[in-house]
Amino acid sequence: MKTISQTPLPDYKVNPLSLAPPPSFKLGQHTLQCPILLAPMVGVSDLPFREVCIQQGATLTVAEMLPADTAMWKTEKNRLRMKRSSAGGPEIVQIAGFDPQMMAEAARINADMGAEVIDINMGCPAKKVLKKAAGSALMRDPDLVQQILSAVVNAVDIPVTLKMRTGWCRAEKNGMEIARIAEDCGIRMLSVHGRTRECRFLGDAEYDTIAEIKHSISIPVIANGDITSPEKAAWVLYHTGADGLMIGRAAQGRPWIFREIRQYLQHGEHAVLPTALDISHLMQDHIRALHAFYGESCGALFARKHIDWYSKALPGGDDLKTRFMMEENMASQQALLENWHTEYLTKLAVA
Ligand SMILES: Cc1cc2nc3c(=O)[nH]c(=O)nc-3n(C[C@H](O)[C@H](O)[C@H](O)COP(=O)(O)O)c2cc1C
């Protein structure tokens, strides 16, 4: 998956202090005002990363999608997806599927296991996992959407939310129709990734469509797609009138973006960025948690993926990345990170 640029675009300048704060709303036990959520991302928003993002200022996090078919929950991958902690939730459990009764049952079991909110995935192509059209493909069939949403809402006492795209395809941007169905079915919050399913990750997110959706329903709407800087976050809020924001790829290797955005929106100024020492500690803690969560060999692979992302945001990151990719176990990965910030500071002093 291509990682998007993190460069703020000058066109997106808007004074955040001139924005009226969106009204607060309740989601289960949470009272939220302009929440900044970590997006669900398979292979990324696992428990260790969610803990990091909460620590770095994310309001809530959504776990990686879980197939609604309970027969698939025995796999190691799904067993890990269901793990929770007090620091990393999942507060929001996302389920993906195509059968209303299966979805209702999956929601019920997750609610019994302590999920605070159930999110329904109509935001990403889940066909690969489910061998059948699910996720955003469901948007093509509004009747089925209605059946799924009603079945899930009626199955649980906790709030049910929906994540979707702006439509099935460019020619049939039916996001507004699906949003109205969602509202009628009792969905409590709607996250909209500003692209159609057909667009996948191509082109720019269409914030105009998110704005249209926001203004056509009365449940809270969360804007998602390509939010990569505090400036852009303020602009997206201004342009869409959304009640909150959801950040995905821009948090990879830069989880402090949640703190940066919050500081900018609340005080109109930029947050103090983490020092090399802070980042070194953050990476070490994150890598330690990955090893504990996935075990030695898988942990080392996940650690490489995250250090690849962290290194993109760091001066001299290429060197760190090259060396880290050669380390194969926890001890050597950890040792490299322990020394990295002193080497980095020495290099800065010499330069
Ligand atoms: C690696 C990856 C995995 C994703 N997995 C999911 C998922 O499990 N459920 C979902 O609804 N969306 C998923 N998405 C979509 C994101 O939640 C989000 O909508 C999208 O990345 C746009 O936001 P961004 O521009 O801030 O990244 C995934 C995206 C990526 C890049």
Tab-separated table of C-alpha atoms and ligand atoms in Angstrom:
chain	number	residue	atom	x	y	z
A	1	MET	CA	0.000	0.000	0.000
A	2	LYS	CA	1.431	3.358	-0.983
A	3	THR	CA	2.124	5.694	1.914
A	4	ILE	CA	0.907	9.201	1.287
A	5	SER	CA	2.974	12.369	1.560
A	6	GLN	CA	2.927	14.086	4.930
A	7	THR	CA	3.685	17.526	3.527
A	8	PRO	CA	1.030	20.063	4.501
A	9	LEU	CA	-0.369	21.832	1.481
A	10	PRO	CA	-0.441	25.648	1.782
A	11	ASP	CA	-3.932	25.745	0.229
A	12	TYR	CA	-5.316	24.073	3.307
A	13	LYS	CA	-4.606	27.025	5.634
A	14	VAL	CA	-7.502	27.939	7.879
A	15	ASN	CA	-7.330	29.556	11.297
A	16	PRO	CA	-8.411	26.760	13.656
A	17	LEU	CA	-9.416	29.258	16.331
A	18	SER	CA	-12.009	30.731	13.957
A	19	LEU	CA	-13.805	27.369	13.779
A	20	ALA	CA	-16.804	26.779	15.997
A	21	PRO	CA	-16.033	23.536	17.858
A	22	PRO	CA	-18.348	20.736	16.716
A	23	PRO	CA	-21.055	19.823	19.251
A	24	SER	CA	-20.196	17.038	21.652
A	25	PHE	CA	-21.948	13.686	21.359
A	26	LYS	CA	-22.159	10.486	23.343
A	27	LEU	CA	-20.906	7.129	22.165
A	28	GLY	CA	-21.502	4.568	24.866
A	29	GLN	CA	-19.657	5.704	27.977
A	30	HIS	CA	-17.653	8.291	26.021
A	31	THR	CA	-18.629	11.926	25.627
A	32	LEU	CA	-16.762	13.056	22.553
A	33	GLN	CA	-16.009	16.499	21.264
A	34	CYS	CA	-14.186	16.536	17.966
A	35	PRO	CA	-12.661	13.086	18.494
A	36	ILE	CA	-9.542	12.166	16.550
A	37	LEU	CA	-9.727	8.458	15.929
A	38	LEU	CA	-7.159	5.957	14.757
A	39	ALA	CA	-8.594	4.279	11.638
A	40	PRO	CA	-8.946	0.499	11.479
A	41	MET	CA	-6.044	-0.852	9.415
A	42	VAL	CA	-5.476	-4.543	8.924
A	43	GLY	CA	-1.873	-5.388	9.716
A	44	VAL	CA	-1.326	-2.015	11.407
A	45	SER	CA	-3.900	-1.123	14.076
A	46	ASP	CA	-3.053	-4.085	16.284
A	47	LEU	CA	-3.085	-3.828	20.066
A	48	PRO	CA	0.522	-2.542	20.423
A	49	PHE	CA	-0.026	0.218	17.854
A	50	ARG	CA	-3.379	1.196	19.340
A	51	GLU	CA	-1.721	1.548	22.748
A	52	VAL	CA	0.952	3.801	21.220
A	53	CYS	CA	-1.686	5.950	19.491
A	54	ILE	CA	-3.801	6.336	22.637
A	55	GLN	CA	-0.675	7.359	24.511
A	56	GLN	CA	0.046	9.886	21.750
A	57	GLY	CA	-3.369	11.519	21.944
A	58	ALA	CA	-5.817	9.479	19.821
A	59	THR	CA	-9.283	9.825	21.343
A	60	LEU	CA	-10.416	6.333	20.401
A	61	THR	CA	-9.058	3.546	18.259
A	62	VAL	CA	-10.720	1.036	15.965
A	63	ALA	CA	-9.240	-2.452	15.903
A	64	GLU	CA	-8.368	-4.350	12.721
A	65	MET	CA	-11.479	-5.806	11.118
A	66	LEU	CA	-12.664	-9.150	12.384
A	67	PRO	CA	-14.562	-11.479	10.039
A	68	ALA	CA	-18.138	-12.032	11.182
A	69	ASP	CA	-17.824	-15.754	10.550
A	70	THR	CA	-16.969	-17.095	14.004
A	71	ALA	CA	-15.455	-20.249	12.458
A	72	MET	CA	-12.574	-18.016	11.363
A	73	TRP	CA	-11.826	-16.773	14.874
A	74	LYS	CA	-9.676	-19.768	15.744
A	75	THR	CA	-6.844	-18.682	13.475
A	76	GLU	CA	-3.836	-17.147	15.204
A	77	LYS	CA	-4.330	-13.917	13.245
A	78	ASN	CA	-7.922	-13.440	14.410
A	79	ARG	CA	-7.175	-14.642	17.934
A	80	LEU	CA	-4.632	-11.822	18.204
A	81	ARG	CA	-7.068	-9.323	16.701
A	82	MET	CA	-9.479	-10.058	19.524
A	83	LYS	CA	-6.944	-9.433	22.289
A	84	ARG	CA	-7.587	-6.360	24.390
A	85	SER	CA	-5.977	-4.291	27.125
A	86	SER	CA	-7.132	-1.444	29.313
A	87	ALA	CA	-4.775	0.900	27.451
A	88	GLY	CA	-5.529	-0.164	23.884
A	89	GLY	CA	-9.075	-1.418	23.872
A	90	PRO	CA	-10.345	-2.214	21.377
A	91	GLU	CA	-12.953	0.260	22.385
A	92	ILE	CA	-14.334	-0.139	18.882
A	93	VAL	CA	-14.463	-3.625	17.394
A	94	GLN	CA	-14.943	-3.651	13.644
A	95	ILE	CA	-16.698	-6.586	12.033
A	96	ALA	CA	-16.813	-7.439	8.342
A	97	GLY	CA	-19.206	-9.755	6.588
A	98	PHE	CA	-22.151	-10.080	4.254
A	99	ASP	CA	-24.705	-12.149	6.162
A	100	PRO	CA	-27.004	-10.159	8.497
A	101	GLN	CA	-27.454	-12.983	11.023
A	102	MET	CA	-23.751	-13.792	11.107
A	103	MET	CA	-22.955	-10.120	11.612
A	104	ALA	CA	-25.536	-9.870	14.411
A	105	GLU	CA	-24.091	-12.936	16.144
A	106	ALA	CA	-20.517	-11.635	15.822
A	107	ALA	CA	-21.616	-8.297	17.302
A	108	ARG	CA	-23.403	-10.019	20.183
A	109	ILE	CA	-20.388	-12.164	21.103
A	110	ASN	CA	-18.031	-9.190	20.943
A	111	ALA	CA	-20.360	-7.110	23.093
A	112	ASP	CA	-20.421	-9.948	25.655
A	113	MET	CA	-16.616	-9.983	25.559
A	114	GLY	CA	-16.442	-6.298	26.464
A	115	ALA	CA	-16.537	-4.329	23.208
A	116	GLU	CA	-17.803	-0.815	23.889
A	117	VAL	CA	-18.834	-0.082	20.312
A	118	ILE	CA	-19.356	-2.273	17.230
A	119	ASP	CA	-18.275	-0.792	13.913
A	120	ILE	CA	-19.455	-2.272	10.636
A	121	ASN	CA	-16.945	-2.328	7.815
A	122	MET	CA	-18.237	-0.912	4.547
A	123	GLY	CA	-15.038	1.042	4.129
A	124	CYS	CA	-12.505	-1.326	2.675
A	125	PRO	CA	-12.528	-4.157	0.187
A	126	ALA	CA	-12.750	-7.230	2.422
A	127	LYS	CA	-13.244	-9.755	-0.383
A	128	LYS	CA	-9.749	-11.146	-0.054
A	129	VAL	CA	-10.441	-12.200	3.515
A	130	LEU	CA	-14.035	-13.283	3.170
A	131	LYS	CA	-13.931	-14.785	-0.345
A	132	LYS	CA	-17.136	-12.939	-1.023
A	133	ALA	CA	-18.196	-9.342	-1.591
A	134	ALA	CA	-18.185	-7.590	1.792
A	135	GLY	CA	-16.806	-4.336	3.203
A	136	SER	CA	-17.244	-1.467	0.755
A	137	ALA	CA	-18.715	-3.821	-1.883
A	138	LEU	CA	-21.885	-3.956	0.218
A	139	MET	CA	-22.605	-0.354	-0.727
A	140	ARG	CA	-23.808	-1.631	-4.110
A	141	ASP	CA	-26.760	-3.325	-2.404
A	142	PRO	CA	-28.674	-0.827	-0.209
A	143	ASP	CA	-31.310	-3.427	0.744
A	144	LEU	CA	-28.643	-5.736	2.122
A	145	VAL	CA	-27.031	-2.779	3.896
A	146	GLN	CA	-30.359	-2.060	5.578
A	147	GLN	CA	-30.747	-5.707	6.637
A	148	ILE	CA	-27.221	-5.897	8.048
A	149	LEU	CA	-27.422	-2.615	9.946
A	150	SER	CA	-30.839	-3.415	11.444
A	151	ALA	CA	-29.782	-6.926	12.444
A	152	VAL	CA	-26.640	-5.685	14.206
A	153	VAL	CA	-28.293	-2.695	15.905
A	154	ASN	CA	-31.080	-4.951	17.208
A	155	ALA	CA	-28.640	-7.580	18.429
A	156	VAL	CA	-26.686	-5.467	20.930
A	157	ASP	CA	-27.198	-2.864	23.651
A	158	ILE	CA	-23.989	-1.017	22.836
A	159	PRO	CA	-23.709	1.633	20.083
A	160	VAL	CA	-23.204	0.464	16.517
A	161	THR	CA	-21.260	2.661	14.092
A	162	LEU	CA	-20.597	2.391	10.364
A	163	LYS	CA	-17.501	3.069	8.319
A	164	MET	CA	-18.082	3.550	4.623
A	165	ARG	CA	-16.832	5.236	1.481
A	166	THR	CA	-18.531	7.943	-0.577
A	167	GLY	CA	-20.079	5.323	-2.802
A	168	TRP	CA	-19.765	2.109	-4.684
A	169	CYS	CA	-18.208	3.633	-7.799
A	170	ARG	CA	-17.605	7.062	-9.336
A	171	ALA	CA	-20.716	6.794	-11.498
A	172	GLU	CA	-22.860	5.700	-8.549
A	173	LYS	CA	-21.810	7.789	-5.599
A	174	ASN	CA	-24.580	6.550	-3.331
A	175	GLY	CA	-22.940	7.458	-0.018
A	176	MET	CA	-25.796	9.806	0.830
A	177	GLU	CA	-28.399	7.056	0.356
A	178	ILE	CA	-26.408	4.666	2.556
A	179	ALA	CA	-25.926	7.400	5.182
A	180	ARG	CA	-29.704	7.926	5.395
A	181	ILE	CA	-30.275	4.183	5.704
A	182	ALA	CA	-27.673	4.132	8.477
A	183	GLU	CA	-29.411	6.921	10.353
A	184	ASP	CA	-32.822	5.239	9.993
A	185	CYS	CA	-31.398	1.927	11.255
A	186	GLY	CA	-30.063	3.500	14.455
A	187	ILE	CA	-26.370	3.802	13.578
A	188	ARG	CA	-24.799	6.191	16.104
A	189	MET	CA	-21.772	7.511	14.239
A	190	LEU	CA	-20.708	7.384	10.608
A	191	SER	CA	-17.085	7.513	9.440
A	192	VAL	CA	-16.655	8.384	5.778
A	193	HIS	CA	-13.490	7.760	3.792
A	194	GLY	CA	-13.745	10.341	1.014
A	195	ARG	CA	-13.288	7.947	-1.893
A	196	THR	CA	-15.479	5.463	-3.706
A	197	ARG	CA	-14.686	1.773	-3.601
A	198	GLU	CA	-13.646	1.987	-7.244
A	199	CYS	CA	-11.111	4.741	-6.419
A	200	ARG	CA	-9.391	2.516	-3.839
A	201	PHE	CA	-6.587	4.879	-2.731
A	202	LEU	CA	-6.255	6.802	-5.994
A	203	GLY	CA	-6.777	10.541	-6.381
A	204	ASP	CA	-7.528	13.006	-3.628
A	205	ALA	CA	-10.164	12.378	-0.977
A	206	GLU	CA	-13.395	14.182	-1.924
A	207	TYR	CA	-14.270	16.321	1.040
A	208	ASP	CA	-17.207	17.890	-0.832
A	209	THR	CA	-19.042	14.571	-0.732
A	210	ILE	CA	-18.271	14.128	2.958
A	211	ALA	CA	-19.724	17.620	3.519
A	212	GLU	CA	-22.889	16.695	1.573
A	213	ILE	CA	-23.293	13.544	3.614
A	214	LYS	CA	-22.707	15.414	6.871
A	215	HIS	CA	-25.380	17.965	6.020
A	216	SER	CA	-27.941	15.371	4.946
A	217	ILE	CA	-28.100	13.430	8.235
A	218	SER	CA	-28.158	14.285	11.909
A	219	ILE	CA	-25.916	11.565	13.393
A	220	PRO	CA	-22.245	12.468	14.006
A	221	VAL	CA	-20.026	12.172	10.940
A	222	ILE	CA	-16.291	11.545	11.101
A	223	ALA	CA	-14.218	12.676	8.102
A	224	ASN	CA	-11.479	10.354	6.887
A	225	GLY	CA	-8.962	10.283	4.070
A	226	ASP	CA	-5.577	11.883	3.446
A	227	ILE	CA	-5.486	13.939	6.657
A	228	THR	CA	-1.753	14.312	7.021
A	229	SER	CA	-1.100	17.460	9.030
A	230	PRO	CA	-2.668	19.737	11.665
A	231	GLU	CA	-3.366	22.346	8.949
A	232	LYS	CA	-5.170	19.868	6.790
A	233	ALA	CA	-7.120	18.561	9.784
A	234	ALA	CA	-8.411	22.088	10.485
A	235	TRP	CA	-9.257	22.585	6.830
A	236	VAL	CA	-11.150	19.279	6.578
A	237	LEU	CA	-13.190	20.143	9.661
A	238	TYR	CA	-13.944	23.575	8.238
A	239	HIS	CA	-14.811	22.278	4.779
A	240	THR	CA	-16.921	19.269	5.785
A	241	GLY	CA	-18.477	20.451	9.048
A	242	ALA	CA	-17.613	16.988	10.379
A	243	ASP	CA	-17.899	16.113	14.052
A	244	GLY	CA	-14.462	14.549	14.226
A	245	LEU	CA	-11.579	13.119	12.246
A	246	MET	CA	-10.131	9.698	11.560
A	247	ILE	CA	-6.467	9.232	10.753
A	248	GLY	CA	-4.981	6.154	9.121
A	249	ARG	CA	-1.756	6.108	7.143
A	250	ALA	CA	-0.453	9.422	8.465
A	251	ALA	CA	-0.180	7.848	11.927
A	252	GLN	CA	2.165	5.148	10.634
A	253	GLY	CA	5.595	6.128	11.926
A	254	ARG	CA	4.199	9.369	13.279
A	255	PRO	CA	1.683	8.466	15.979
A	256	TRP	CA	2.229	11.842	17.669
A	257	ILE	CA	0.150	13.332	14.824
A	258	PHE	CA	-2.876	12.924	17.131
A	259	ARG	CA	-1.271	15.245	19.691
A	260	GLU	CA	-0.155	17.640	16.952
A	261	ILE	CA	-3.670	17.917	15.534
A	262	ARG	CA	-5.308	18.301	18.923
A	263	GLN	CA	-2.885	21.065	19.966
A	264	TYR	CA	-3.405	22.937	16.698
A	265	LEU	CA	-7.209	22.701	16.793
A	266	GLN	CA	-7.472	23.709	20.442
A	267	HIS	CA	-4.791	26.377	20.674
A	268	GLY	CA	-4.020	27.379	17.077
A	269	GLU	CA	-0.359	26.579	17.566
A	270	HIS	CA	1.964	23.732	16.751
A	271	ALA	CA	2.768	21.138	19.389
A	272	VAL	CA	6.348	20.707	20.507
A	273	LEU	CA	7.569	17.769	18.441
A	274	PRO	CA	9.162	14.781	20.162
A	275	THR	CA	12.921	14.942	20.517
A	276	ALA	CA	15.231	12.258	19.133
A	277	LEU	CA	15.372	10.791	22.634
A	278	ASP	CA	11.564	10.737	22.911
A	279	ILE	CA	11.288	8.998	19.542
A	280	SER	CA	14.003	6.549	20.490
A	281	HIS	CA	12.103	5.618	23.667
A	282	LEU	CA	8.815	5.466	21.813
A	283	MET	CA	10.243	3.139	19.155
A	284	GLN	CA	11.849	0.916	21.783
A	285	ASP	CA	8.622	0.618	23.773
A	286	HIS	CA	6.657	-0.060	20.616
A	287	ILE	CA	9.079	-2.726	19.394
A	288	ARG	CA	9.144	-4.382	22.826
A	289	ALA	CA	5.339	-4.520	22.809
A	290	LEU	CA	5.315	-6.004	19.287
A	291	HIS	CA	7.694	-8.788	20.320
A	292	ALA	CA	5.637	-9.540	23.432
A	293	PHE	CA	2.433	-9.590	21.390
A	294	TYR	CA	3.503	-11.564	18.307
A	295	GLY	CA	6.406	-13.620	19.658
A	296	GLU	CA	10.029	-13.502	18.551
A	297	SER	CA	9.957	-14.162	14.780
A	298	CYS	CA	6.666	-12.493	13.857
A	299	GLY	CA	7.465	-9.660	16.268
A	300	ALA	CA	10.735	-8.972	14.428
A	301	LEU	CA	8.865	-8.704	11.109
A	302	PHE	CA	6.233	-6.332	12.468
A	303	ALA	CA	8.997	-4.314	14.123
A	304	ARG	CA	10.708	-3.890	10.738
A	305	LYS	CA	7.491	-2.626	9.189
A	306	HIS	CA	7.035	0.033	11.868
A	307	ILE	CA	10.680	1.111	11.932
A	308	ASP	CA	10.474	1.527	8.156
A	309	TRP	CA	7.615	3.996	8.761
A	310	TYR	CA	9.259	5.758	11.721
A	311	SER	CA	12.467	6.206	9.782
A	312	LYS	CA	10.645	8.077	7.001
A	313	ALA	CA	9.872	10.914	9.414
A	314	LEU	CA	13.399	11.059	10.856
A	315	PRO	CA	16.462	12.873	9.591
A	316	GLY	CA	19.022	10.164	8.874
A	317	GLY	CA	16.191	7.653	8.881
A	318	ASP	CA	17.455	5.824	5.778
A	319	ASP	CA	20.534	4.713	7.644
A	320	LEU	CA	18.499	3.561	10.640
A	321	LYS	CA	16.153	1.641	8.373
A	322	THR	CA	18.951	-0.101	6.439
A	323	ARG	CA	20.619	-1.262	9.614
A	324	PHE	CA	17.396	-2.245	11.359
A	325	MET	CA	16.323	-4.453	8.431
A	326	MET	CA	19.425	-6.571	9.011
A	327	GLU	CA	18.642	-7.261	12.676
A	328	GLU	CA	16.666	-10.445	13.158
A	329	ASN	CA	15.824	-10.745	16.824
A	330	MET	CA	14.507	-8.666	19.635
A	331	ALA	CA	17.811	-8.200	21.447
A	332	SER	CA	19.692	-6.891	18.417
A	333	GLN	CA	16.769	-4.733	17.236
A	334	GLN	CA	16.476	-3.268	20.713
A	335	ALA	CA	20.223	-2.645	21.010
A	336	LEU	CA	20.236	-0.754	17.714
A	337	LEU	CA	17.402	1.493	18.848
A	338	GLU	CA	18.969	2.081	22.246
A	339	ASN	CA	22.053	3.561	20.604
A	340	TRP	CA	20.339	5.264	17.745
A	341	HIS	CA	19.486	8.573	19.394
A	342	THR	CA	23.027	9.155	20.697
A	343	GLU	CA	24.442	8.458	17.230
A	344	TYR	CA	21.791	10.714	15.764
A	345	LEU	CA	22.583	13.586	18.153
A	346	THR	CA	26.304	13.167	17.523
A	347	LYS	CA	25.687	13.391	13.776
A	348	LEU	CA	23.611	16.538	14.289
A	349	ALA	CA	26.370	18.115	16.390
A	350	VAL	CA	28.999	17.365	13.728
A	351	ALA	CA	26.841	18.629	10.843
B	1	LIG	C1	-3.081	-1.118	5.494
B	1	LIG	C2	-4.515	-0.666	5.558
B	1	LIG	C3	-5.468	-1.498	6.119
B	1	LIG	C4	-6.805	-1.092	6.205
B	1	LIG	N1	-7.702	-1.895	6.835
B	1	LIG	C5	-8.990	-1.451	7.029
B	1	LIG	C6	-9.918	-2.201	7.802
B	1	LIG	O1	-9.603	-3.250	8.372
B	1	LIG	N2	-11.185	-1.705	7.916
B	1	LIG	C7	-11.572	-0.532	7.331
B	1	LIG	O2	-12.723	-0.136	7.455
B	1	LIG	N3	-10.684	0.213	6.622
B	1	LIG	C8	-9.416	-0.214	6.475
B	1	LIG	N4	-8.521	0.579	5.818
B	1	LIG	C9	-8.911	1.928	5.384
B	1	LIG	C10	-8.554	2.964	6.481
B	1	LIG	O3	-9.288	2.729	7.659
B	1	LIG	C11	-8.833	4.397	6.005
B	1	LIG	O4	-10.191	4.521	5.695
B	1	LIG	C12	-8.010	4.773	4.782
B	1	LIG	O5	-6.663	4.381	4.933
B	1	LIG	C13	-8.080	6.274	4.491
B	1	LIG	O6	-7.578	7.007	5.586
B	1	LIG	P1	-6.077	7.652	5.561
B	1	LIG	O7	-5.959	8.446	4.300
B	1	LIG	O8	-6.026	8.491	6.796
B	1	LIG	O9	-5.132	6.496	5.557
B	1	LIG	C14	-7.193	0.174	5.694
B	1	LIG	C15	-6.218	1.003	5.130
B	1	LIG	C16	-4.893	0.613	5.064
B	1	LIG	C17	-3.871	1.551	4.473
